[in-house]
Each structure stands twice: as C-alpha cells, then as structure tokens.
Coordinates of C-alpha atoms in Angstrom, one line a residue:
X1 CA 168.5 100.7 78.4
X2 CA 165.4 102.7 79.1
X3 CA 163.2 104.9 76.8
X4 CA 161.3 107.7 78.4
X5 CA 159.5 110.9 77.4
X6 CA 162.4 113.3 77.9
X7 CA 163.6 114.7 74.6
X8 CA 167.0 113.7 73.4
X9 CA 169.0 113.2 76.6
X10 CA 171.5 110.6 77.7
X11 CA 172.1 109.8 81.4
X12 CA 175.5 108.0 81.9
X13 CA 174.6 107.1 85.5
X14 CA 171.7 104.9 84.5
X15 CA 172.7 104.3 80.8
X16 CA 169.4 105.9 79.8
X17 CA 168.5 106.8 76.3
X18 CA 165.5 109.2 76.6
X19 CA 163.6 109.9 73.4
X20 CA 159.9 110.6 73.1
X21 CA 157.8 108.5 70.7
X22 CA 157.5 111.6 68.6
X23 CA 161.3 112.0 68.4
X24 CA 161.7 108.4 67.6
X25 CA 159.2 108.5 64.8
X26 CA 160.9 111.6 63.3
X27 CA 164.2 109.8 63.5
X28 CA 162.8 106.7 61.9
X29 CA 161.3 108.8 59.1
X30 CA 164.5 110.6 58.4
X31 CA 166.4 107.3 58.3
X32 CA 163.8 105.8 56.0
X33 CA 164.1 108.7 53.5
X34 CA 167.9 108.3 53.6
X35 CA 167.7 104.5 52.9
X36 CA 168.9 103.8 56.5
X37 CA 165.9 101.8 57.6
X38 CA 167.8 98.5 57.1
X39 CA 170.4 99.7 59.5
X40 CA 167.7 100.6 62.1
X41 CA 166.2 97.1 61.6
X42 CA 169.5 95.4 62.2
X43 CA 170.3 97.4 65.3
X44 CA 166.9 96.8 66.7
X45 CA 167.1 93.1 66.0
X46 CA 170.6 92.9 67.6
X47 CA 169.5 94.9 70.7
X48 CA 166.3 92.8 71.3
X49 CA 168.2 89.6 70.9
X50 CA 170.8 90.6 73.5
X51 CA 168.0 91.6 75.9
X52 CA 166.3 88.3 75.3
X53 CA 169.5 86.3 76.0
X54 CA 170.1 88.4 79.2
X55 CA 166.6 87.7 80.5
X56 CA 167.0 84.0 79.8
X57 CA 170.3 84.0 81.7
X58 CA 168.6 85.6 84.7
X59 CA 165.8 83.0 84.6
X60 CA 168.3 80.1 84.2
X61 CA 170.7 81.5 86.8
X62 CA 173.8 81.0 84.7
X63 CA 175.5 82.0 81.5
X64 CA 176.2 79.7 78.6
X65 CA 178.3 76.7 80.0
X66 CA 178.6 78.4 83.4
X67 CA 178.3 76.1 86.5
X68 CA 176.7 77.9 89.4
X69 CA 174.7 76.9 92.5
X70 CA 171.8 79.1 91.3
X71 CA 171.3 77.3 88.0
X72 CA 167.7 76.0 87.7
X73 CA 167.8 74.4 84.2
X74 CA 169.8 74.3 80.9
X75 CA 169.3 75.9 77.5
X76 CA 168.0 73.6 74.8
X77 CA 168.4 75.5 71.5
X78 CA 166.2 78.2 70.2
X79 CA 162.9 78.7 68.3
X80 CA 162.3 81.4 65.7
X81 CA 160.0 84.3 66.3
X82 CA 159.2 87.1 63.9
X83 CA 158.3 90.4 65.4
X84 CA 156.7 93.1 63.2
X85 CA 157.8 96.6 64.0
X86 CA 157.8 100.0 62.2
X87 CA 161.4 99.3 61.2
X88 CA 160.4 96.0 59.6
X89 CA 160.2 92.4 60.5
X90 CA 162.7 91.4 63.2
X91 CA 163.9 87.7 63.1
X92 CA 164.5 86.8 66.8
X93 CA 165.5 83.5 68.5
X94 CA 163.7 82.6 71.7
X95 CA 165.8 80.3 74.0
X96 CA 164.2 77.0 74.8
X97 CA 164.8 75.3 78.2
X98 CA 165.2 71.6 79.1
X99 CA 162.7 72.1 82.0
X100 CA 160.0 74.7 82.2
X101 CA 159.2 77.4 79.6
X102 CA 160.5 80.8 78.8
X103 CA 159.1 83.8 76.9
X104 CA 160.8 87.2 77.2
X105 CA 158.7 89.8 79.0
X106 CA 159.6 92.6 76.6
X107 CA 157.7 90.7 73.9
X108 CA 154.5 90.1 75.9
X109 CA 152.9 93.1 74.3
X110 CA 153.8 91.7 70.9
X111 CA 152.1 88.5 71.9
X112 CA 148.8 90.3 72.5
X113 CA 149.3 92.0 69.1
X114 CA 149.8 88.5 67.6
X115 CA 146.5 87.4 69.0
X116 CA 144.8 90.4 67.4
X117 CA 146.4 89.4 64.1
X118 CA 145.3 85.8 64.6
X119 CA 141.7 87.0 65.1
X120 CA 141.9 88.8 61.8
X121 CA 143.1 85.6 60.1
X122 CA 140.5 83.5 61.7
X123 CA 137.7 85.9 60.7
X124 CA 139.0 85.9 57.1
X125 CA 139.0 82.1 57.0
X126 CA 135.5 81.9 58.4
X127 CA 134.3 84.1 55.6
X128 CA 135.9 81.8 53.0
X129 CA 139.0 83.9 52.2
X130 CA 141.6 81.8 50.4
X131 CA 145.0 81.1 52.0
X132 CA 146.7 83.3 49.4
X133 CA 144.3 86.2 50.1
X134 CA 144.9 85.7 53.9
X135 CA 148.6 86.1 53.2
X136 CA 148.0 89.3 51.2
X137 CA 145.8 90.6 54.0
X138 CA 148.5 90.0 56.6
X139 CA 151.1 91.8 54.4
X140 CA 148.7 94.8 54.1
X141 CA 148.5 94.9 57.9
X142 CA 152.3 95.6 57.9
X143 CA 154.0 92.2 58.0
X144 CA 156.5 92.1 55.2
X145 CA 156.9 88.3 55.4
X146 CA 153.2 87.7 55.2
X147 CA 152.0 84.4 56.7
X148 CA 152.7 80.8 55.6
X149 CA 150.1 78.0 55.1
X150 CA 151.6 76.2 58.1
X151 CA 151.2 79.3 60.3
X152 CA 147.6 79.6 59.2
X153 CA 147.0 76.0 60.0
X154 CA 148.6 76.5 63.4
X155 CA 146.3 79.4 64.1
X156 CA 143.2 77.4 63.1
X157 CA 144.4 74.6 65.4
X158 CA 144.6 77.0 68.3
X159 CA 141.1 78.2 67.5
X160 CA 139.9 74.6 67.5
X161 CA 141.5 74.0 71.0
X162 CA 139.8 77.1 72.5
X163 CA 136.4 76.1 71.0
X164 CA 136.7 72.5 72.1
X165 CA 137.5 73.6 75.6
X166 CA 134.5 75.9 75.6
X167 CA 132.2 73.2 74.2
X168 CA 133.4 70.5 76.7
X169 CA 133.6 72.6 79.9
X170 CA 131.7 71.2 82.9
X171 CA 128.2 72.5 83.6
X172 CA 127.8 71.4 87.2
X173 CA 128.9 74.7 88.7
X174 CA 125.4 76.1 88.8
X175 CA 121.8 75.0 88.0
X176 CA 119.9 76.2 85.0
X177 CA 116.2 75.7 85.6
X178 CA 115.4 77.2 82.2
X179 CA 116.9 76.2 78.9
X180 CA 116.4 77.9 75.5
X181 CA 117.2 75.8 72.4
X182 CA 117.4 77.2 68.9
X183 CA 119.2 76.6 65.6
X184 CA 120.3 78.6 62.6
X185 CA 121.8 77.6 59.2
X186 CA 125.1 78.9 57.9
X187 CA 127.4 78.3 55.0
X188 CA 130.4 76.3 55.9
X189 CA 133.4 74.6 54.1
X190 CA 133.2 70.8 54.4
X191 CA 135.6 68.6 52.4
X192 CA 136.5 71.6 50.2
X193 CA 132.9 72.4 49.4
X194 CA 130.6 75.2 50.7
X195 CA 127.5 73.6 52.1
X196 CA 124.6 74.6 54.5
X197 CA 125.1 73.4 58.1
X198 CA 122.8 73.6 61.1
X199 CA 124.3 75.3 64.2
X200 CA 122.3 74.4 67.3
X201 CA 122.7 76.5 70.5
X202 CA 121.6 76.0 74.1
X203 CA 121.3 78.9 76.4
X204 CA 120.8 78.3 80.1
X205 CA 119.1 80.7 82.5
X206 CA 119.8 80.6 86.2
X207 CA 117.3 81.1 89.0
X208 CA 118.3 84.8 89.3
X209 CA 118.1 85.5 85.6
X210 CA 121.7 85.1 84.6
X211 CA 122.3 83.7 81.1
X212 CA 125.1 81.5 79.7
X213 CA 125.6 79.7 76.4
X214 CA 126.0 76.2 77.6
X215 CA 126.4 74.3 74.3
X216 CA 127.0 74.7 70.6
X217 CA 127.1 71.9 68.0
X218 CA 127.2 71.8 64.2
X219 CA 125.5 69.2 62.1
X220 CA 124.0 68.5 58.7
X221 CA 120.4 69.1 59.7
X222 CA 118.0 69.3 62.7
X223 CA 117.2 65.6 62.9
X224 CA 115.9 64.0 66.1
X225 CA 119.1 62.0 66.3
X226 CA 121.2 65.1 66.1
X227 CA 119.2 67.0 68.7
X228 CA 119.3 63.9 71.0
X229 CA 123.1 63.7 70.7
X230 CA 123.4 67.4 71.5
X231 CA 121.1 67.2 74.6
X232 CA 122.8 64.1 75.9
X233 CA 126.2 65.8 75.6
X234 CA 124.8 68.6 77.8
X235 CA 123.6 66.1 80.4
X236 CA 127.0 64.3 80.3
X237 CA 128.7 67.6 81.1
X238 CA 126.7 68.1 84.2
X239 CA 123.6 70.0 83.1
X240 CA 120.9 69.2 85.7
X241 CA 117.8 70.7 87.4
X242 CA 116.2 71.9 84.1
X243 CA 112.5 72.5 84.7
X244 CA 111.4 74.3 81.5
X245 CA 112.7 74.0 78.0
X246 CA 111.8 76.6 75.4
X247 CA 112.2 76.1 71.7
X248 CA 110.3 76.1 68.4
X249 CA 108.0 73.2 67.5
X250 CA 110.4 71.3 65.2
X251 CA 109.2 67.7 65.5
X252 CA 112.7 66.2 65.8
X253 CA 113.7 68.7 68.5
X254 CA 110.5 68.2 70.5
X255 CA 110.9 64.4 70.5
X256 CA 114.6 64.7 71.6
X257 CA 113.6 67.0 74.5
X258 CA 111.0 64.5 75.7
X259 CA 113.5 61.7 75.3
X260 CA 116.5 63.3 77.1
X261 CA 115.2 66.1 79.3
X262 CA 113.1 63.9 81.6
X263 CA 111.1 65.8 84.2
X264 CA 111.2 69.1 82.3
X265 CA 108.3 70.8 80.7
X266 CA 108.4 71.9 77.1
X267 CA 107.0 75.3 76.0
X268 CA 106.9 76.7 72.4
X269 CA 108.8 79.9 72.0
X270 CA 106.4 82.8 71.5
X271 CA 108.7 84.3 68.9
X272 CA 108.4 81.2 66.8

C-alpha cells in the first residue's frame, strides 16, 4: 500500500491508495465528527501490525513455523509499542528475535519523534516538575495514555547512559595545549531535597583554536579534593600536552592545578 499526493485515486495494478495529506485530514475530521475515529484507529492499528509482521517475515526469511533454507533466526515473542497518531494511540506489538534485533522501518520516523518527546520529559524533570505533572504534560502533547513512572525512569536511565558516555570518552585523539576551568552553582534534587551543587567544566582549546568541552562533574562544593579528583579523571582519560591552564583564583582550584597539571602554567582568567 502506498500513499501519494494524487487526490482520491486507486490503482489496481500497484494496489495504490493515493490520497493527499489534505484529503486525509479532511477525511479524518469528518470521521471524528461522526464518531468514527475509533474505527479509523482500529483499522490503522491493524494495518500497521500487518505491515510490521510482513517486514519481520522478510528479515527472518520465513513465515511462522515455516522451514526454509533462507531462515536466519526465529521469532521470540513480542514487545509492546505505543505509537501516537492523529487517530489516537495505536497499541502495536514489535516482534522479538532469538538472534539479532528488529525494529520496523515504517516506525523509524516515530522513533525520532519519541526522542523529541523524551527531550521534553528530561527538560521538565531537570526543572523539578513532578512525575504527575510530567504525565499531564505528555497528555497535553497529544498522547492519550500519558506516560508511566516506569517509562519516565527508563528515559532518565537513557539520559544517564548518554551523559556517562560523554563524560568518560577518551581524550587522546588530539592535544589541548590550553585548558579553561570554571564552575557554576545550580539547584539540584539530591535525596528528594533541592540543594545547591557545584558543576565544574573543563574546556580544551587545540593548537588551531578549536574548542571542546572535555569534562563535566558535579559535587557539593569547590574543594581542593573535588577539583583534584576532576583533573585526575581528565588525565586518566588521556588529556595530555596541556601547557596553560586558565581559571579564577579559587585557592582549592589553584592548588589542585599545581598538584595534577604538572608542567603547565597557571593564569588567572581576566574576566574573573
């Protein structure tokens, strides 16, 4: 089945249903006013599920229970997937495989939309929005089912994985002869309390002037021990060749620089 921009035509040779987006929206609106939206949702859900199963069969190389020479793996149940559309939330089942992974290509665009929705949830949580309010926000964005606490936790876990990968990535791919160090204080939720936390940031500058954030760490305050831990972590990840470190004159920071960044000159930032 193929949707195109030709208005209201059916081509039996290619089994093509051709409706423009404008025509589809008009049809959807008329069905909505006639209490037919549930029918549209059920048909869309059934159609998408059939397409998903057909794509899974093509990837596996065999139908359910079929024995063929082209089979590459076996089905291993399904996992639930909710897709939000203008016709409502569609409850789909994504086939799981015993070996390898599968995600239907027709939902790849939805996956990107999911990431945008996740970004909204993450931003709301960073600003201290409660789980219930996050659920209300997701519903306001068009998802009838909202979002569960477990789903919110899963999104936060994904964010933590991305941040950990960024904070622990190797730094030996290029030399940074210049290193800027600074800190700021933000409000953060720690053990169900909102407290002030120090966020320290290291920005490396290459020989040709390129800049890259090479490290971020959060702590209770800017103590010498905390700055020392942060700088040692940068060295362990491969930071080398630093000739000049620029920062404010915080005593704990300056002591940590002299202790860890051996061979580098320290300069007070003119802004500070």
